[in-house]
Amino acid sequence: MSYAVIKTGGKQYKVKSGEILKIEKLPDSKPETKIEFNEILAYGDDKSIEIGTPNVEGAKVEADLIQNSKNRTILIFKKRRRQNSRRKNGHRQQYSMIRINKIFSKDGKVLSEAEKISKTSNKEEVKEAVSK
């Protein structure tokens, strides 16, 4: 099973084809569009691995944007004891949910490809991934 390590939103993710991920929100992106990640730090399979310095030139990962949304509310509560001082704040982080389709090597060869899915099963996968 081939995998790749991509960098997006200041974080690194180890991805496999067919996998659904929550990443930092991608700017100016609409659902049902194709996304290319060109910052590939490493890729490989069980037998061999190609590591970049810092990126592997020519390698890329293709993904579909499923949806843009917000995470659950995180409450920030600050209290200073015996001062009658309290502050309550909330935050909802925005994210993009993507599905990895193809992983390409540095010479343009397809290392792994996700199987095609229909629209109805795609919605079921999203519901399952969101509930995790």
Short mmCIF file of N, CA, C and O in Angstrom, two decimals:
data_model
loop_
_atom_site.label_atom_id
_atom_site.label_comp_id
_atom_site.label_asym_id
_atom_site.label_seq_id
_atom_site.Cartn_x
_atom_site.Cartn_y
_atom_site.Cartn_z
N MET A 1 0.84 -1.18 0.00
CA MET A 1 0.00 0.00 0.00
C MET A 1 0.88 1.24 0.00
O MET A 1 1.68 1.45 0.90
N SER A 2 0.74 2.08 -1.00
CA SER A 2 1.55 3.29 -1.12
C SER A 2 1.00 4.39 -0.23
O SER A 2 -0.20 4.47 0.00
N TYR A 3 1.89 5.24 0.23
CA TYR A 3 1.51 6.38 1.04
C TYR A 3 2.39 7.56 0.68
O TYR A 3 3.40 7.43 -0.01
N ALA A 4 1.98 8.73 1.13
CA ALA A 4 2.76 9.95 0.94
C ALA A 4 2.63 10.81 2.18
O ALA A 4 1.63 10.73 2.90
N VAL A 5 3.64 11.62 2.43
CA VAL A 5 3.60 12.58 3.53
C VAL A 5 3.51 13.96 2.89
O VAL A 5 4.41 14.38 2.19
N ILE A 6 2.36 14.63 3.12
CA ILE A 6 2.14 15.94 2.52
C ILE A 6 2.17 17.01 3.60
O ILE A 6 1.97 16.72 4.78
N LYS A 7 2.42 18.24 3.17
CA LYS A 7 2.43 19.37 4.08
C LYS A 7 1.39 20.37 3.61
O LYS A 7 1.43 20.81 2.46
N THR A 8 0.43 20.70 4.49
CA THR A 8 -0.57 21.71 4.17
C THR A 8 -1.07 22.34 5.47
O THR A 8 -1.21 21.65 6.48
N GLY A 9 -1.30 23.62 5.43
CA GLY A 9 -1.80 24.33 6.61
C GLY A 9 -0.85 24.31 7.78
O GLY A 9 -1.27 24.37 8.93
N GLY A 10 0.47 24.20 7.52
CA GLY A 10 1.45 24.18 8.59
C GLY A 10 1.56 22.84 9.30
O GLY A 10 2.27 22.73 10.29
N LYS A 11 0.87 21.83 8.79
CA LYS A 11 0.91 20.50 9.41
C LYS A 11 1.32 19.47 8.38
O LYS A 11 1.22 19.69 7.17
N GLN A 12 1.75 18.30 8.85
CA GLN A 12 2.14 17.21 7.97
C GLN A 12 1.18 16.05 8.17
O GLN A 12 0.80 15.73 9.29
N TYR A 13 0.78 15.42 7.05
CA TYR A 13 -0.17 14.32 7.09
C TYR A 13 0.38 13.14 6.30
O TYR A 13 0.89 13.32 5.19
N LYS A 14 0.26 11.95 6.86
CA LYS A 14 0.58 10.73 6.12
C LYS A 14 -0.72 10.25 5.49
O LYS A 14 -1.67 9.94 6.20
N VAL A 15 -0.77 10.22 4.15
CA VAL A 15 -2.02 9.93 3.45
C VAL A 15 -1.88 8.69 2.57
O VAL A 15 -0.79 8.38 2.08
N LYS A 16 -2.98 8.00 2.38
CA LYS A 16 -3.09 6.88 1.47
C LYS A 16 -4.23 7.17 0.52
O LYS A 16 -5.12 7.95 0.83
N SER A 17 -4.25 6.54 -0.64
CA SER A 17 -5.32 6.81 -1.60
C SER A 17 -6.63 6.24 -1.06
O SER A 17 -6.67 5.17 -0.47
N GLY A 18 -7.70 7.00 -1.25
CA GLY A 18 -9.02 6.61 -0.77
C GLY A 18 -9.32 7.11 0.62
O GLY A 18 -10.44 6.98 1.11
N GLU A 19 -8.36 7.73 1.28
CA GLU A 19 -8.52 8.18 2.66
C GLU A 19 -9.24 9.53 2.70
O GLU A 19 -9.07 10.37 1.82
N ILE A 20 -10.04 9.75 3.75
CA ILE A 20 -10.74 11.02 3.96
C ILE A 20 -10.09 11.72 5.15
O ILE A 20 -9.92 11.13 6.21
N LEU A 21 -9.73 13.00 4.95
CA LEU A 21 -9.02 13.78 5.97
C LEU A 21 -9.73 15.09 6.27
O LEU A 21 -10.36 15.67 5.39
N LYS A 22 -9.54 15.58 7.49
CA LYS A 22 -9.91 16.94 7.85
C LYS A 22 -8.61 17.73 7.92
O LYS A 22 -7.72 17.39 8.69
N ILE A 23 -8.50 18.77 7.10
CA ILE A 23 -7.30 19.61 7.10
C ILE A 23 -7.72 21.05 7.34
O ILE A 23 -8.91 21.36 7.33
N GLU A 24 -6.73 21.93 7.56
CA GLU A 24 -7.02 23.35 7.71
C GLU A 24 -7.74 23.85 6.47
O GLU A 24 -7.46 23.39 5.36
N LYS A 25 -8.65 24.81 6.63
CA LYS A 25 -9.47 25.27 5.51
C LYS A 25 -8.60 25.81 4.39
O LYS A 25 -7.69 26.61 4.61
N LEU A 26 -8.89 25.34 3.18
CA LEU A 26 -8.18 25.80 2.00
C LEU A 26 -8.85 27.08 1.49
O LEU A 26 -10.06 27.12 1.31
N PRO A 27 -8.08 28.14 1.25
CA PRO A 27 -8.69 29.40 0.82
C PRO A 27 -9.22 29.30 -0.61
O PRO A 27 -8.65 28.60 -1.45
N ASP A 28 -10.30 30.00 -0.89
CA ASP A 28 -10.90 30.09 -2.23
C ASP A 28 -11.17 28.72 -2.83
O ASP A 28 -10.82 28.46 -3.99
N SER A 29 -11.74 27.82 -2.08
CA SER A 29 -12.02 26.49 -2.59
C SER A 29 -13.50 26.18 -2.46
O SER A 29 -14.14 26.53 -1.47
N LYS A 30 -14.04 25.55 -3.49
CA LYS A 30 -15.45 25.19 -3.52
C LYS A 30 -15.56 23.67 -3.51
O LYS A 30 -14.70 22.98 -4.06
N PRO A 31 -16.62 23.12 -2.90
CA PRO A 31 -16.79 21.66 -2.89
C PRO A 31 -16.86 21.08 -4.29
O PRO A 31 -17.20 21.76 -5.26
N GLU A 32 -16.54 19.79 -4.40
CA GLU A 32 -16.54 19.04 -5.66
C GLU A 32 -15.47 19.54 -6.63
O GLU A 32 -15.65 19.45 -7.84
N THR A 33 -14.37 20.08 -6.13
CA THR A 33 -13.27 20.50 -7.00
C THR A 33 -12.04 19.64 -6.73
O THR A 33 -11.91 19.04 -5.66
N LYS A 34 -11.13 19.61 -7.69
CA LYS A 34 -9.89 18.85 -7.55
C LYS A 34 -8.82 19.76 -6.95
O LYS A 34 -8.72 20.93 -7.27
N ILE A 35 -8.01 19.17 -6.07
CA ILE A 35 -6.94 19.89 -5.40
C ILE A 35 -5.65 19.12 -5.62
O ILE A 35 -5.64 17.89 -5.56
N GLU A 36 -4.55 19.84 -5.87
CA GLU A 36 -3.24 19.22 -6.01
C GLU A 36 -2.35 19.70 -4.88
O GLU A 36 -2.26 20.89 -4.62
N PHE A 37 -1.69 18.75 -4.22
CA PHE A 37 -0.70 19.07 -3.19
C PHE A 37 0.67 18.81 -3.79
O PHE A 37 0.98 17.68 -4.18
N ASN A 38 1.50 19.85 -3.88
CA ASN A 38 2.83 19.71 -4.47
C ASN A 38 3.93 19.66 -3.43
O ASN A 38 5.07 19.36 -3.78
N GLU A 39 3.61 19.98 -2.18
CA GLU A 39 4.61 19.89 -1.11
C GLU A 39 4.61 18.48 -0.55
O GLU A 39 3.98 18.20 0.47
N ILE A 40 5.30 17.58 -1.22
CA ILE A 40 5.39 16.18 -0.80
C ILE A 40 6.74 15.99 -0.12
O ILE A 40 7.79 16.20 -0.74
N LEU A 41 6.72 15.62 1.15
CA LEU A 41 7.96 15.46 1.91
C LEU A 41 8.56 14.08 1.69
O LEU A 41 9.79 13.94 1.71
N ALA A 42 7.70 13.07 1.50
CA ALA A 42 8.18 11.71 1.28
C ALA A 42 7.05 10.89 0.68
O ALA A 42 5.87 11.23 0.83
N TYR A 43 7.40 9.82 -0.02
CA TYR A 43 6.41 8.86 -0.49
C TYR A 43 7.07 7.50 -0.59
O TYR A 43 8.30 7.39 -0.65
N GLY A 44 6.25 6.46 -0.59
CA GLY A 44 6.81 5.12 -0.68
C GLY A 44 5.76 4.06 -0.42
O GLY A 44 4.56 4.32 -0.39
N ASP A 45 6.25 2.83 -0.23
CA ASP A 45 5.39 1.71 0.11
C ASP A 45 6.12 0.84 1.14
O ASP A 45 7.06 1.31 1.78
N ASP A 46 5.71 -0.42 1.27
CA ASP A 46 6.30 -1.30 2.28
C ASP A 46 7.78 -1.59 2.00
O ASP A 46 8.55 -1.82 2.91
N LYS A 47 8.17 -1.57 0.73
CA LYS A 47 9.52 -1.97 0.36
C LYS A 47 10.51 -0.82 0.28
O LYS A 47 11.65 -0.93 0.70
N SER A 48 10.09 0.31 -0.32
CA SER A 48 11.02 1.42 -0.51
C SER A 48 10.36 2.75 -0.16
O SER A 48 9.14 2.86 -0.14
N ILE A 49 11.21 3.75 0.08
CA ILE A 49 10.71 5.08 0.42
C ILE A 49 11.60 6.11 -0.25
O ILE A 49 12.81 5.92 -0.36
N GLU A 50 11.00 7.19 -0.72
CA GLU A 50 11.71 8.31 -1.33
C GLU A 50 11.51 9.51 -0.43
O GLU A 50 10.38 9.94 -0.21
N ILE A 51 12.61 10.06 0.08
CA ILE A 51 12.54 11.18 1.01
C ILE A 51 13.11 12.41 0.33
O ILE A 51 14.16 12.35 -0.31
N GLY A 52 12.42 13.53 0.45
CA GLY A 52 12.84 14.77 -0.18
C GLY A 52 13.75 15.59 0.70
O GLY A 52 13.92 15.32 1.89
N THR A 53 14.36 16.62 0.09
CA THR A 53 15.25 17.52 0.83
C THR A 53 14.86 18.96 0.56
O THR A 53 15.49 19.59 -0.27
N PRO A 54 13.92 19.60 1.13
CA PRO A 54 12.89 19.07 2.03
C PRO A 54 11.70 18.48 1.28
O PRO A 54 10.96 17.68 1.83
N ASN A 55 11.51 18.84 -0.02
CA ASN A 55 10.39 18.31 -0.79
C ASN A 55 10.91 17.41 -1.89
O ASN A 55 12.02 17.57 -2.37
N VAL A 56 10.05 16.48 -2.33
CA VAL A 56 10.37 15.65 -3.48
C VAL A 56 9.87 16.40 -4.72
O VAL A 56 8.67 16.61 -4.88
N GLU A 57 10.79 16.83 -5.56
CA GLU A 57 10.43 17.61 -6.75
C GLU A 57 9.71 16.73 -7.76
O GLU A 57 10.17 15.62 -8.07
N GLY A 58 8.58 17.20 -8.27
CA GLY A 58 7.84 16.47 -9.30
C GLY A 58 6.76 15.56 -8.76
O GLY A 58 5.86 15.17 -9.48
N ALA A 59 6.82 15.20 -7.48
CA ALA A 59 5.80 14.34 -6.89
C ALA A 59 4.59 15.19 -6.53
O ALA A 59 4.71 16.38 -6.22
N LYS A 60 3.40 14.58 -6.59
CA LYS A 60 2.19 15.31 -6.23
C LYS A 60 1.12 14.34 -5.76
O LYS A 60 1.19 13.14 -6.01
N VAL A 61 0.12 14.90 -5.08
CA VAL A 61 -1.03 14.14 -4.60
C VAL A 61 -2.27 14.88 -5.07
O VAL A 61 -2.38 16.09 -4.89
N GLU A 62 -3.20 14.14 -5.69
CA GLU A 62 -4.47 14.72 -6.13
C GLU A 62 -5.56 14.33 -5.15
O GLU A 62 -5.61 13.19 -4.69
N ALA A 63 -6.46 15.28 -4.86
CA ALA A 63 -7.55 15.04 -3.92
C ALA A 63 -8.80 15.76 -4.40
O ALA A 63 -8.74 16.67 -5.21
N ASP A 64 -9.97 15.31 -3.90
CA ASP A 64 -11.24 15.98 -4.14
C ASP A 64 -11.65 16.68 -2.86
O ASP A 64 -11.55 16.10 -1.77
N LEU A 65 -12.12 17.91 -2.98
CA LEU A 65 -12.65 18.63 -1.83
C LEU A 65 -14.10 18.20 -1.65
O LEU A 65 -14.92 18.37 -2.54
N ILE A 66 -14.41 17.63 -0.50
CA ILE A 66 -15.76 17.16 -0.23
C ILE A 66 -16.61 18.28 0.33
O ILE A 66 -17.70 18.56 -0.17
N GLN A 67 -16.11 18.95 1.37
CA GLN A 67 -16.88 20.05 1.97
C GLN A 67 -15.99 20.95 2.79
O GLN A 67 -14.93 20.54 3.25
N ASN A 68 -16.44 22.19 2.97
CA ASN A 68 -15.84 23.14 3.91
C ASN A 68 -16.83 23.31 5.05
O ASN A 68 -18.03 23.47 4.81
N SER A 69 -16.35 23.29 6.28
CA SER A 69 -17.26 23.38 7.41
C SER A 69 -16.51 23.89 8.63
O SER A 69 -15.36 24.30 8.54
N LYS A 70 -17.21 23.86 9.78
CA LYS A 70 -16.61 24.26 11.05
C LYS A 70 -16.66 23.10 12.03
O LYS A 70 -17.61 22.32 12.03
N ASN A 71 -15.64 23.01 12.88
CA ASN A 71 -15.60 21.99 13.92
C ASN A 71 -16.57 22.34 15.04
O ASN A 71 -17.20 23.40 15.03
N ARG A 72 -16.64 21.46 16.02
CA ARG A 72 -17.48 21.72 17.18
C ARG A 72 -16.91 22.88 17.99
O ARG A 72 -15.73 23.21 17.90
N THR A 73 -17.75 23.50 18.80
CA THR A 73 -17.34 24.64 19.60
C THR A 73 -16.39 24.21 20.71
O THR A 73 -16.65 23.24 21.42
N ILE A 74 -15.32 24.95 20.83
CA ILE A 74 -14.39 24.75 21.94
C ILE A 74 -14.59 25.93 22.89
O ILE A 74 -14.52 27.09 22.46
N LEU A 75 -14.89 25.65 24.15
CA LEU A 75 -15.11 26.70 25.13
C LEU A 75 -13.80 27.05 25.83
O LEU A 75 -13.05 26.17 26.25
N ILE A 76 -13.55 28.34 25.93
CA ILE A 76 -12.39 28.85 26.65
C ILE A 76 -12.94 29.57 27.87
O ILE A 76 -13.64 30.58 27.72
N PHE A 77 -12.67 29.05 29.05
CA PHE A 77 -13.19 29.65 30.28
C PHE A 77 -12.02 30.00 31.17
O PHE A 77 -11.21 29.14 31.53
N LYS A 78 -11.91 31.29 31.50
CA LYS A 78 -10.83 31.76 32.37
C LYS A 78 -11.44 32.32 33.64
O LYS A 78 -12.40 33.09 33.57
N LYS A 79 -10.87 31.93 34.77
CA LYS A 79 -11.39 32.38 36.06
C LYS A 79 -10.21 32.70 36.97
O LYS A 79 -9.27 31.93 37.05
N ARG A 80 -10.30 33.84 37.59
CA ARG A 80 -9.31 34.19 38.60
C ARG A 80 -9.99 34.07 39.96
O ARG A 80 -10.93 34.81 40.24
N ARG A 81 -9.53 33.15 40.74
CA ARG A 81 -10.23 32.87 41.98
C ARG A 81 -10.14 34.05 42.96
O ARG A 81 -9.16 34.77 42.99
N ARG A 82 -11.21 34.20 43.68
CA ARG A 82 -11.37 35.24 44.70
C ARG A 82 -11.30 36.66 44.13
O ARG A 82 -11.16 37.61 44.86
N GLN A 83 -11.40 36.82 42.83
CA GLN A 83 -11.35 38.15 42.23
C GLN A 83 -12.70 38.51 41.59
O GLN A 83 -12.85 39.61 41.09
N ASN A 84 -13.63 37.57 41.58
CA ASN A 84 -14.91 37.73 40.91
C ASN A 84 -14.69 38.11 39.44
O ASN A 84 -15.34 38.97 38.89
N SER A 85 -13.71 37.44 38.84
CA SER A 85 -13.35 37.73 37.46
C SER A 85 -13.49 36.45 36.64
O SER A 85 -12.85 35.45 36.93
N ARG A 86 -14.37 36.49 35.66
CA ARG A 86 -14.59 35.33 34.80
C ARG A 86 -14.69 35.78 33.36
O ARG A 86 -15.20 36.87 33.08
N ARG A 87 -14.24 34.94 32.46
CA ARG A 87 -14.39 35.23 31.03
C ARG A 87 -14.69 33.91 30.31
O ARG A 87 -14.00 32.92 30.49
N LYS A 88 -15.74 33.93 29.50
CA LYS A 88 -16.11 32.74 28.73
C LYS A 88 -16.07 33.11 27.26
O LYS A 88 -16.60 34.15 26.86
N ASN A 89 -15.42 32.29 26.48
CA ASN A 89 -15.26 32.54 25.05
C ASN A 89 -15.41 31.22 24.31
O ASN A 89 -15.14 30.16 24.87
N GLY A 90 -15.82 31.27 23.06
CA GLY A 90 -15.95 30.06 22.27
C GLY A 90 -15.25 30.22 20.94
O GLY A 90 -15.01 31.33 20.48
N HIS A 91 -14.89 29.09 20.33
CA HIS A 91 -14.19 29.12 19.05
C HIS A 91 -14.60 27.91 18.22
O HIS A 91 -14.68 26.80 18.73
N ARG A 92 -14.85 28.14 16.92
CA ARG A 92 -15.13 27.06 15.98
C ARG A 92 -14.12 27.15 14.85
O ARG A 92 -14.16 28.08 14.06
N GLN A 93 -13.21 26.18 14.79
CA GLN A 93 -12.17 26.18 13.77
C GLN A 93 -12.73 25.71 12.44
O GLN A 93 -13.45 24.71 12.39
N GLN A 94 -12.40 26.40 11.36
CA GLN A 94 -12.85 25.99 10.04
C GLN A 94 -11.93 24.90 9.49
O GLN A 94 -10.73 24.90 9.77
N TYR A 95 -12.51 23.97 8.73
CA TYR A 95 -11.72 22.89 8.13
C TYR A 95 -12.25 22.56 6.75
O TYR A 95 -13.36 22.94 6.38
N SER A 96 -11.44 21.87 5.99
CA SER A 96 -11.83 21.32 4.69
C SER A 96 -11.72 19.82 4.79
O SER A 96 -10.73 19.29 5.31
N MET A 97 -12.73 19.12 4.30
CA MET A 97 -12.69 17.66 4.27
C MET A 97 -12.34 17.24 2.85
O MET A 97 -13.00 17.65 1.90
N ILE A 98 -11.27 16.44 2.72
CA ILE A 98 -10.81 16.03 1.40
C ILE A 98 -10.73 14.51 1.32
O ILE A 98 -10.66 13.83 2.34
N ARG A 99 -10.78 14.00 0.08
CA ARG A 99 -10.60 12.57 -0.19
C ARG A 99 -9.43 12.42 -1.15
O ARG A 99 -9.42 13.02 -2.22
N ILE A 100 -8.42 11.65 -0.76
CA ILE A 100 -7.22 11.47 -1.56
C ILE A 100 -7.53 10.53 -2.72
O ILE A 100 -8.05 9.43 -2.51
N ASN A 101 -7.23 10.96 -3.96
CA ASN A 101 -7.51 10.15 -5.14
C ASN A 101 -6.28 9.44 -5.68
O ASN A 101 -6.29 8.23 -5.86
N LYS A 102 -5.22 10.19 -5.97
CA LYS A 102 -4.04 9.62 -6.61
C LYS A 102 -2.77 10.13 -5.95
O LYS A 102 -2.71 11.27 -5.50
N ILE A 103 -1.76 9.27 -5.94
CA ILE A 103 -0.43 9.64 -5.49
C ILE A 103 0.52 9.41 -6.66
O ILE A 103 0.58 8.31 -7.21
N PHE A 104 1.22 10.47 -7.07
CA PHE A 104 2.15 10.40 -8.20
C PHE A 104 3.59 10.44 -7.70
O PHE A 104 3.91 11.18 -6.77
N SER A 105 4.48 9.67 -8.35
CA SER A 105 5.89 9.70 -8.02
C SER A 105 6.56 10.89 -8.69
O SER A 105 5.92 11.63 -9.44
N LYS A 106 7.86 11.07 -8.45
CA LYS A 106 8.54 12.24 -9.00
C LYS A 106 8.68 12.20 -10.52
O LYS A 106 8.83 13.23 -11.15
N ASP A 107 8.62 11.01 -11.12
CA ASP A 107 8.68 10.92 -12.58
C ASP A 107 7.29 10.87 -13.22
O ASP A 107 7.17 10.59 -14.40
N GLY A 108 6.23 11.15 -12.46
CA GLY A 108 4.88 11.27 -13.01
C GLY A 108 4.10 9.97 -13.06
O GLY A 108 2.97 9.94 -13.55
N LYS A 109 4.65 8.89 -12.55
CA LYS A 109 3.97 7.60 -12.56
C LYS A 109 2.98 7.53 -11.39
O LYS A 109 3.28 8.01 -10.30
N VAL A 110 1.81 6.93 -11.63
CA VAL A 110 0.80 6.80 -10.58
C VAL A 110 1.20 5.67 -9.65
O VAL A 110 1.33 4.52 -10.07
N LEU A 111 1.42 5.99 -8.37
CA LEU A 111 1.78 4.96 -7.38
C LEU A 111 0.56 4.23 -6.86
O LEU A 111 0.57 3.01 -6.72
N SER A 112 -0.48 4.99 -6.54
CA SER A 112 -1.72 4.37 -6.09
C SER A 112 -2.89 5.25 -6.46
O SER A 112 -2.77 6.47 -6.55
N GLU A 113 -4.03 4.61 -6.67
CA GLU A 113 -5.23 5.31 -7.10
C GLU A 113 -6.41 4.78 -6.31
O GLU A 113 -6.53 3.58 -6.09
N ALA A 114 -7.28 5.70 -5.88
CA ALA A 114 -8.47 5.31 -5.13
C ALA A 114 -9.51 4.75 -6.08
O ALA A 114 -9.59 5.16 -7.24
N GLU A 115 -10.30 3.83 -5.58
CA GLU A 115 -11.37 3.29 -6.42
C GLU A 115 -12.47 4.32 -6.57
O GLU A 115 -12.69 5.17 -5.70
N LYS A 116 -13.15 4.28 -7.69
CA LYS A 116 -14.22 5.24 -7.97
C LYS A 116 -15.41 4.95 -7.07
O LYS A 116 -15.74 3.80 -6.80
N ILE A 117 -16.06 6.04 -6.61
CA ILE A 117 -17.24 5.87 -5.77
C ILE A 117 -18.38 6.68 -6.35
O ILE A 117 -18.17 7.67 -7.05
N SER A 118 -19.58 6.27 -6.05
CA SER A 118 -20.76 7.00 -6.54
C SER A 118 -21.10 8.13 -5.58
O SER A 118 -20.59 8.21 -4.47
N LYS A 119 -21.99 9.00 -6.00
CA LYS A 119 -22.37 10.17 -5.19
C LYS A 119 -23.04 9.76 -3.89
O LYS A 119 -22.81 10.34 -2.85
N THR A 120 -23.91 8.72 -3.92
CA THR A 120 -24.64 8.34 -2.71
C THR A 120 -23.69 7.76 -1.66
O THR A 120 -23.81 8.08 -0.49
N SER A 121 -22.75 6.93 -2.07
CA SER A 121 -21.82 6.36 -1.10
C SER A 121 -20.86 7.43 -0.59
O SER A 121 -20.36 7.34 0.52
N ASN A 122 -20.59 8.46 -1.41
CA ASN A 122 -19.74 9.56 -0.98
C ASN A 122 -20.37 10.29 0.20
O ASN A 122 -19.70 10.62 1.17
N LYS A 123 -21.68 10.54 0.14
CA LYS A 123 -22.37 11.21 1.25
C LYS A 123 -22.34 10.36 2.51
O LYS A 123 -22.20 10.88 3.61
N GLU A 124 -22.47 9.04 2.35
CA GLU A 124 -22.42 8.14 3.50
C GLU A 124 -21.03 8.18 4.14
O GLU A 124 -20.90 8.18 5.36
N GLU A 125 -19.96 8.23 3.32
CA GLU A 125 -18.61 8.30 3.83
C GLU A 125 -18.38 9.59 4.61
O GLU A 125 -17.74 9.59 5.65
N VAL A 126 -18.93 10.68 4.11
CA VAL A 126 -18.78 11.97 4.79
C VAL A 126 -19.45 11.93 6.14
O VAL A 126 -18.89 12.35 7.13
N LYS A 127 -20.65 11.40 6.21
CA LYS A 127 -21.36 11.32 7.49
C LYS A 127 -20.57 10.46 8.48
O LYS A 127 -20.47 10.78 9.65
N GLU A 128 -20.00 9.37 7.98
CA GLU A 128 -19.22 8.48 8.84
C GLU A 128 -17.95 9.18 9.33
O GLU A 128 -17.59 9.09 10.49
N ALA A 129 -17.28 9.91 8.44
CA ALA A 129 -16.04 10.60 8.81
C ALA A 129 -16.31 11.75 9.78
O ALA A 129 -15.51 12.02 10.68
N VAL A 130 -17.41 12.46 9.60
CA VAL A 130 -17.74 13.59 10.48
C VAL A 130 -18.05 13.09 11.89
O VAL A 130 -17.71 13.72 12.88
N SER A 131 -18.68 11.93 12.00
CA SER A 131 -19.06 11.42 13.31
C SER A 131 -17.86 10.92 14.11
O SER A 131 -17.97 10.74 15.31
N LYS A 132 -16.70 10.73 13.48
CA LYS A 132 -15.51 10.24 14.20
C LYS A 132 -14.93 11.29 15.11
O LYS A 132 -14.88 12.39 14.96
#
